[in-house]
Each structure stands twice: as structure tokens, then as C-alpha cells.
Coordinates of C-alpha atoms in Angstrom, one line a residue:
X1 CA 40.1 70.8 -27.6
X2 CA 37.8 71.2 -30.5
X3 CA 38.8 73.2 -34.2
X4 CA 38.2 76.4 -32.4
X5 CA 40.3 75.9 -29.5
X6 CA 37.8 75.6 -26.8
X7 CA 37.5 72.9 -24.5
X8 CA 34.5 70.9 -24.4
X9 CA 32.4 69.4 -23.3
X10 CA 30.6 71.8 -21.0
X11 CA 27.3 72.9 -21.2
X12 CA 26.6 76.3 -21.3
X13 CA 28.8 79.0 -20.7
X14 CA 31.9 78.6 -19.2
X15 CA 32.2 81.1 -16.1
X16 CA 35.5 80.5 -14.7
X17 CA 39.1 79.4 -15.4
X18 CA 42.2 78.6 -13.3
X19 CA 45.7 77.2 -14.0
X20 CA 47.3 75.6 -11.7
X21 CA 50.5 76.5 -10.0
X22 CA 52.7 74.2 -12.7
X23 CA 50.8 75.0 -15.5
X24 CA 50.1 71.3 -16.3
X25 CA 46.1 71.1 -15.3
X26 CA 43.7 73.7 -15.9
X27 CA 40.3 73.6 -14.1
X28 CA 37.3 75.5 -15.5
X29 CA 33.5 76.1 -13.7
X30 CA 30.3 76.1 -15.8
X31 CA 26.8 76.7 -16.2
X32 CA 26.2 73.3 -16.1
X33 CA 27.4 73.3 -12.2
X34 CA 30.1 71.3 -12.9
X35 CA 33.7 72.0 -12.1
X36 CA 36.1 70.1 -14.5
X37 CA 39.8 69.5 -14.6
X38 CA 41.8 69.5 -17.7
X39 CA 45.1 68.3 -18.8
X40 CA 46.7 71.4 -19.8
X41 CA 49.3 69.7 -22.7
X42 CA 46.5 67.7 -24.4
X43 CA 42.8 69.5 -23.3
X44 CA 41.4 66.1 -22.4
X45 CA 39.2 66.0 -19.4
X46 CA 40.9 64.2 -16.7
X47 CA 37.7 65.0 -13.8
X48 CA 34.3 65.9 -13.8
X49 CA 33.5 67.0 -10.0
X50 CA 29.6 67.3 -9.1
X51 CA 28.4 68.8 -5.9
X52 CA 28.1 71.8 -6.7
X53 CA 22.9 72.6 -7.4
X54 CA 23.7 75.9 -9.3
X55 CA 26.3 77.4 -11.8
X56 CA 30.0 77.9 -11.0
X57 CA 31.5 81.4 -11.1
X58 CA 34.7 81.0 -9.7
X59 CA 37.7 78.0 -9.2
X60 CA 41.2 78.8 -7.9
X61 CA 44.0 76.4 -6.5
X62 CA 45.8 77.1 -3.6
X63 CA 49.3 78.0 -4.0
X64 CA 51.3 74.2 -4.5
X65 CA 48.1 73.3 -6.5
X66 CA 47.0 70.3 -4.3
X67 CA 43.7 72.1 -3.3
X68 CA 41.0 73.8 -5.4
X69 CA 38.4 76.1 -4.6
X70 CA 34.7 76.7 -6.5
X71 CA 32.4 78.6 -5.7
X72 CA 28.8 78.8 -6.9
X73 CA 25.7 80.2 -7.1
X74 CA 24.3 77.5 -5.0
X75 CA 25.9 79.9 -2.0
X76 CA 28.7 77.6 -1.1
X77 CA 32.6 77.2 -1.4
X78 CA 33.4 73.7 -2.2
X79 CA 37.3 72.6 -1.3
X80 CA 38.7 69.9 -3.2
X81 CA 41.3 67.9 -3.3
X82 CA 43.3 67.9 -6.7
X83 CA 46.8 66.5 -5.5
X84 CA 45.8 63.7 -7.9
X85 CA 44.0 65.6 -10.3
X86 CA 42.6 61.5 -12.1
X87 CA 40.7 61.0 -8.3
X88 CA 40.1 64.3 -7.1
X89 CA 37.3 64.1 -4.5
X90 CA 35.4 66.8 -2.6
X91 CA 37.3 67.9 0.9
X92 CA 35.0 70.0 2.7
X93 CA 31.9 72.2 1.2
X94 CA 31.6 75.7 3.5
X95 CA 28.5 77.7 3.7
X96 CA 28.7 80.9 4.4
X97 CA 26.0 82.1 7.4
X98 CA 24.6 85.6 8.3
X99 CA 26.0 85.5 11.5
X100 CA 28.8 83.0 10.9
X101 CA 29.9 80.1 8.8
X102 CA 29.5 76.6 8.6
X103 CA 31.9 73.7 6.8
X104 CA 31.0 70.3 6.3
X105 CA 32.8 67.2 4.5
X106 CA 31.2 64.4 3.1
X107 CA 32.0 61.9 6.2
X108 CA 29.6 64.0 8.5
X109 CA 32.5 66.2 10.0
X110 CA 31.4 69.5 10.2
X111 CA 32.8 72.8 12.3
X112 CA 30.7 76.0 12.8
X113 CA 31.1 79.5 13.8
X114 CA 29.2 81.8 14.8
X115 CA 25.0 81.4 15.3
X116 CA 23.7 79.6 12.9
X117 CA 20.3 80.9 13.7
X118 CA 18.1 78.4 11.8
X119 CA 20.3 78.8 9.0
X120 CA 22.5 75.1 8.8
X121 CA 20.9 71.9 10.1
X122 CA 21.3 67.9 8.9
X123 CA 18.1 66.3 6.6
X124 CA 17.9 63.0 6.6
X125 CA 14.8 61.8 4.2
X126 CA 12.3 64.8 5.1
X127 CA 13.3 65.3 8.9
X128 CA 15.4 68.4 10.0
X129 CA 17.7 67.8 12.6
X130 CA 19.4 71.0 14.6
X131 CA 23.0 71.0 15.2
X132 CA 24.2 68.6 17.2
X133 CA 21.0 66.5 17.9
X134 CA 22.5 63.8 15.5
X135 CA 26.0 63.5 17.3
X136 CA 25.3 61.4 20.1
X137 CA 23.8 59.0 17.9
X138 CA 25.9 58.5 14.6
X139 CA 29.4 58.0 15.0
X140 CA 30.4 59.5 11.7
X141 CA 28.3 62.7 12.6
X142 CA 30.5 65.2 14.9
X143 CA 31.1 68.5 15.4
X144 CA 35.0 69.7 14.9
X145 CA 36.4 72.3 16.5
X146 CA 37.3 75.6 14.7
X147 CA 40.7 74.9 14.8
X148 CA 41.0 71.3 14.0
X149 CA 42.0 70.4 10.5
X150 CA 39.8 68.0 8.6

């Protein structure tokens, strides 16, 4: 915390703020599309998580505080896991669809609903591959359904 009683360091300005359930980390979402989680006894940073290509409006933990949610302006949800606040790591990043939604997690999991119409396919280098063209081919790459947890 600096003189004022802010907590740096983010860049820009700071769009959203969440405590979690115990009070004892705070997590705040910036301009400078970062999400970052704080000790809440000492305002020193303990993670800086980057996925997120745009700003960050919005962060909220889930009610026994092991999950956190951020949403930015880059159109996605991003889930992560904060059990461990020191080694927090992305979980899943959803994407919500005009006709559906998609959720993928950073081992090539991924579950859909809906049509995604065009709208949610896998780049690799500059080629587009459609849903499900990939799965057959690399392991990590498979389709979940709905239902199944990742």
C-alpha cells in the first residue's frame, strides 16, 4: 500500500474489487488487463494473473473462496483457481456465443453448447480449425461433455 492507501502497482484505473470469503486476500481487475491478488493484512501482491487482451471490469470468488471469476472486455469469463492464492493458475476461460457458449482450459479441454455458428474455433499459427477437426489428432485436444467437470 502506498502513503495514500491504494494499492499498487496497476496501471490505470482500477475497475474492480473483491474480498474474499475470509477476508484475508483481496483480488482487484485493471485497465491494464490484469487481474491481481493481494494479501489483505499487509497489501503486498501475492499474483499477477495474465490472460485476460482487454481491461477487467469485474472479479468475484465463489463462496469458500477457492475459485475466482474475471470478466473482461475482451468478451470472456476467465475461472481461476485461487485455493493457493501464491500459484493461482487459470482453470477454464468461457466465451460467451450468440447462440450458445463455449469453455475452454488451457490443456485443450473444451465443452460447448449451443451452435457456435462460426463463432469459436482452434488457431494454430495462422490456420483455423472448426470444432472438432483437431480431436482425432491431438490427444490433449477433446471435446467434454456439458456435464463433465474439468
Amino acid at each position: 500500500m502506498d502513503d495514500a492507501g491504494t494499492l499498487a502497482p496497476h496501471q490505470g484505473r482500477v475497475r474492480a474489487v473483491a474480498f474474499s470469503p475470509d477476508g484475508e486476500t483481496i483480488a482487484t481487475g485493471c485497465d491494464d488487463r490484469l487481474v491481481r491478488l493481494w494479501d489483505a493484512a499487509t497489501a503486498t501482491c501475492r499474483r499477477t494473473l495474465e490472460h485476460h487482451t482487454d481491461r477487467v471490469y469485474g472479479v468475484s470468488f465463489n463462496n469458500d473462496g477457492t475459485l475466482l471469476a474475471s470478466a473482461g472486455d475482451d468478451g470472456t469469463v476467465r475461472l481461476w483457481d485461487v485455493a493457493d492464492p501464491e500459484h493461482a493458475q487459470l482453470r477454464a476461460t468461457l466465451i460467451g456465443l450468440p447462440d450458445g457458449w463455449a469453455a475452454v482450459s488451457p490443456d485443450g479441454r473444451y465443452k460447448l453448447d449451443g451452435d457456435p455458428g462460426g463463432q469459436f474455433w482452434h488457431v494454430i499459427g495462422t490456420c483455423r480449425f472448426e470444432v472438432g477437426e483437431l480431436d482425432p489428432y491431438l490427444t490433449q485436444v477433446r471435446r467434454l461433455s456439458v456435464d463433465a467437470p474439468f
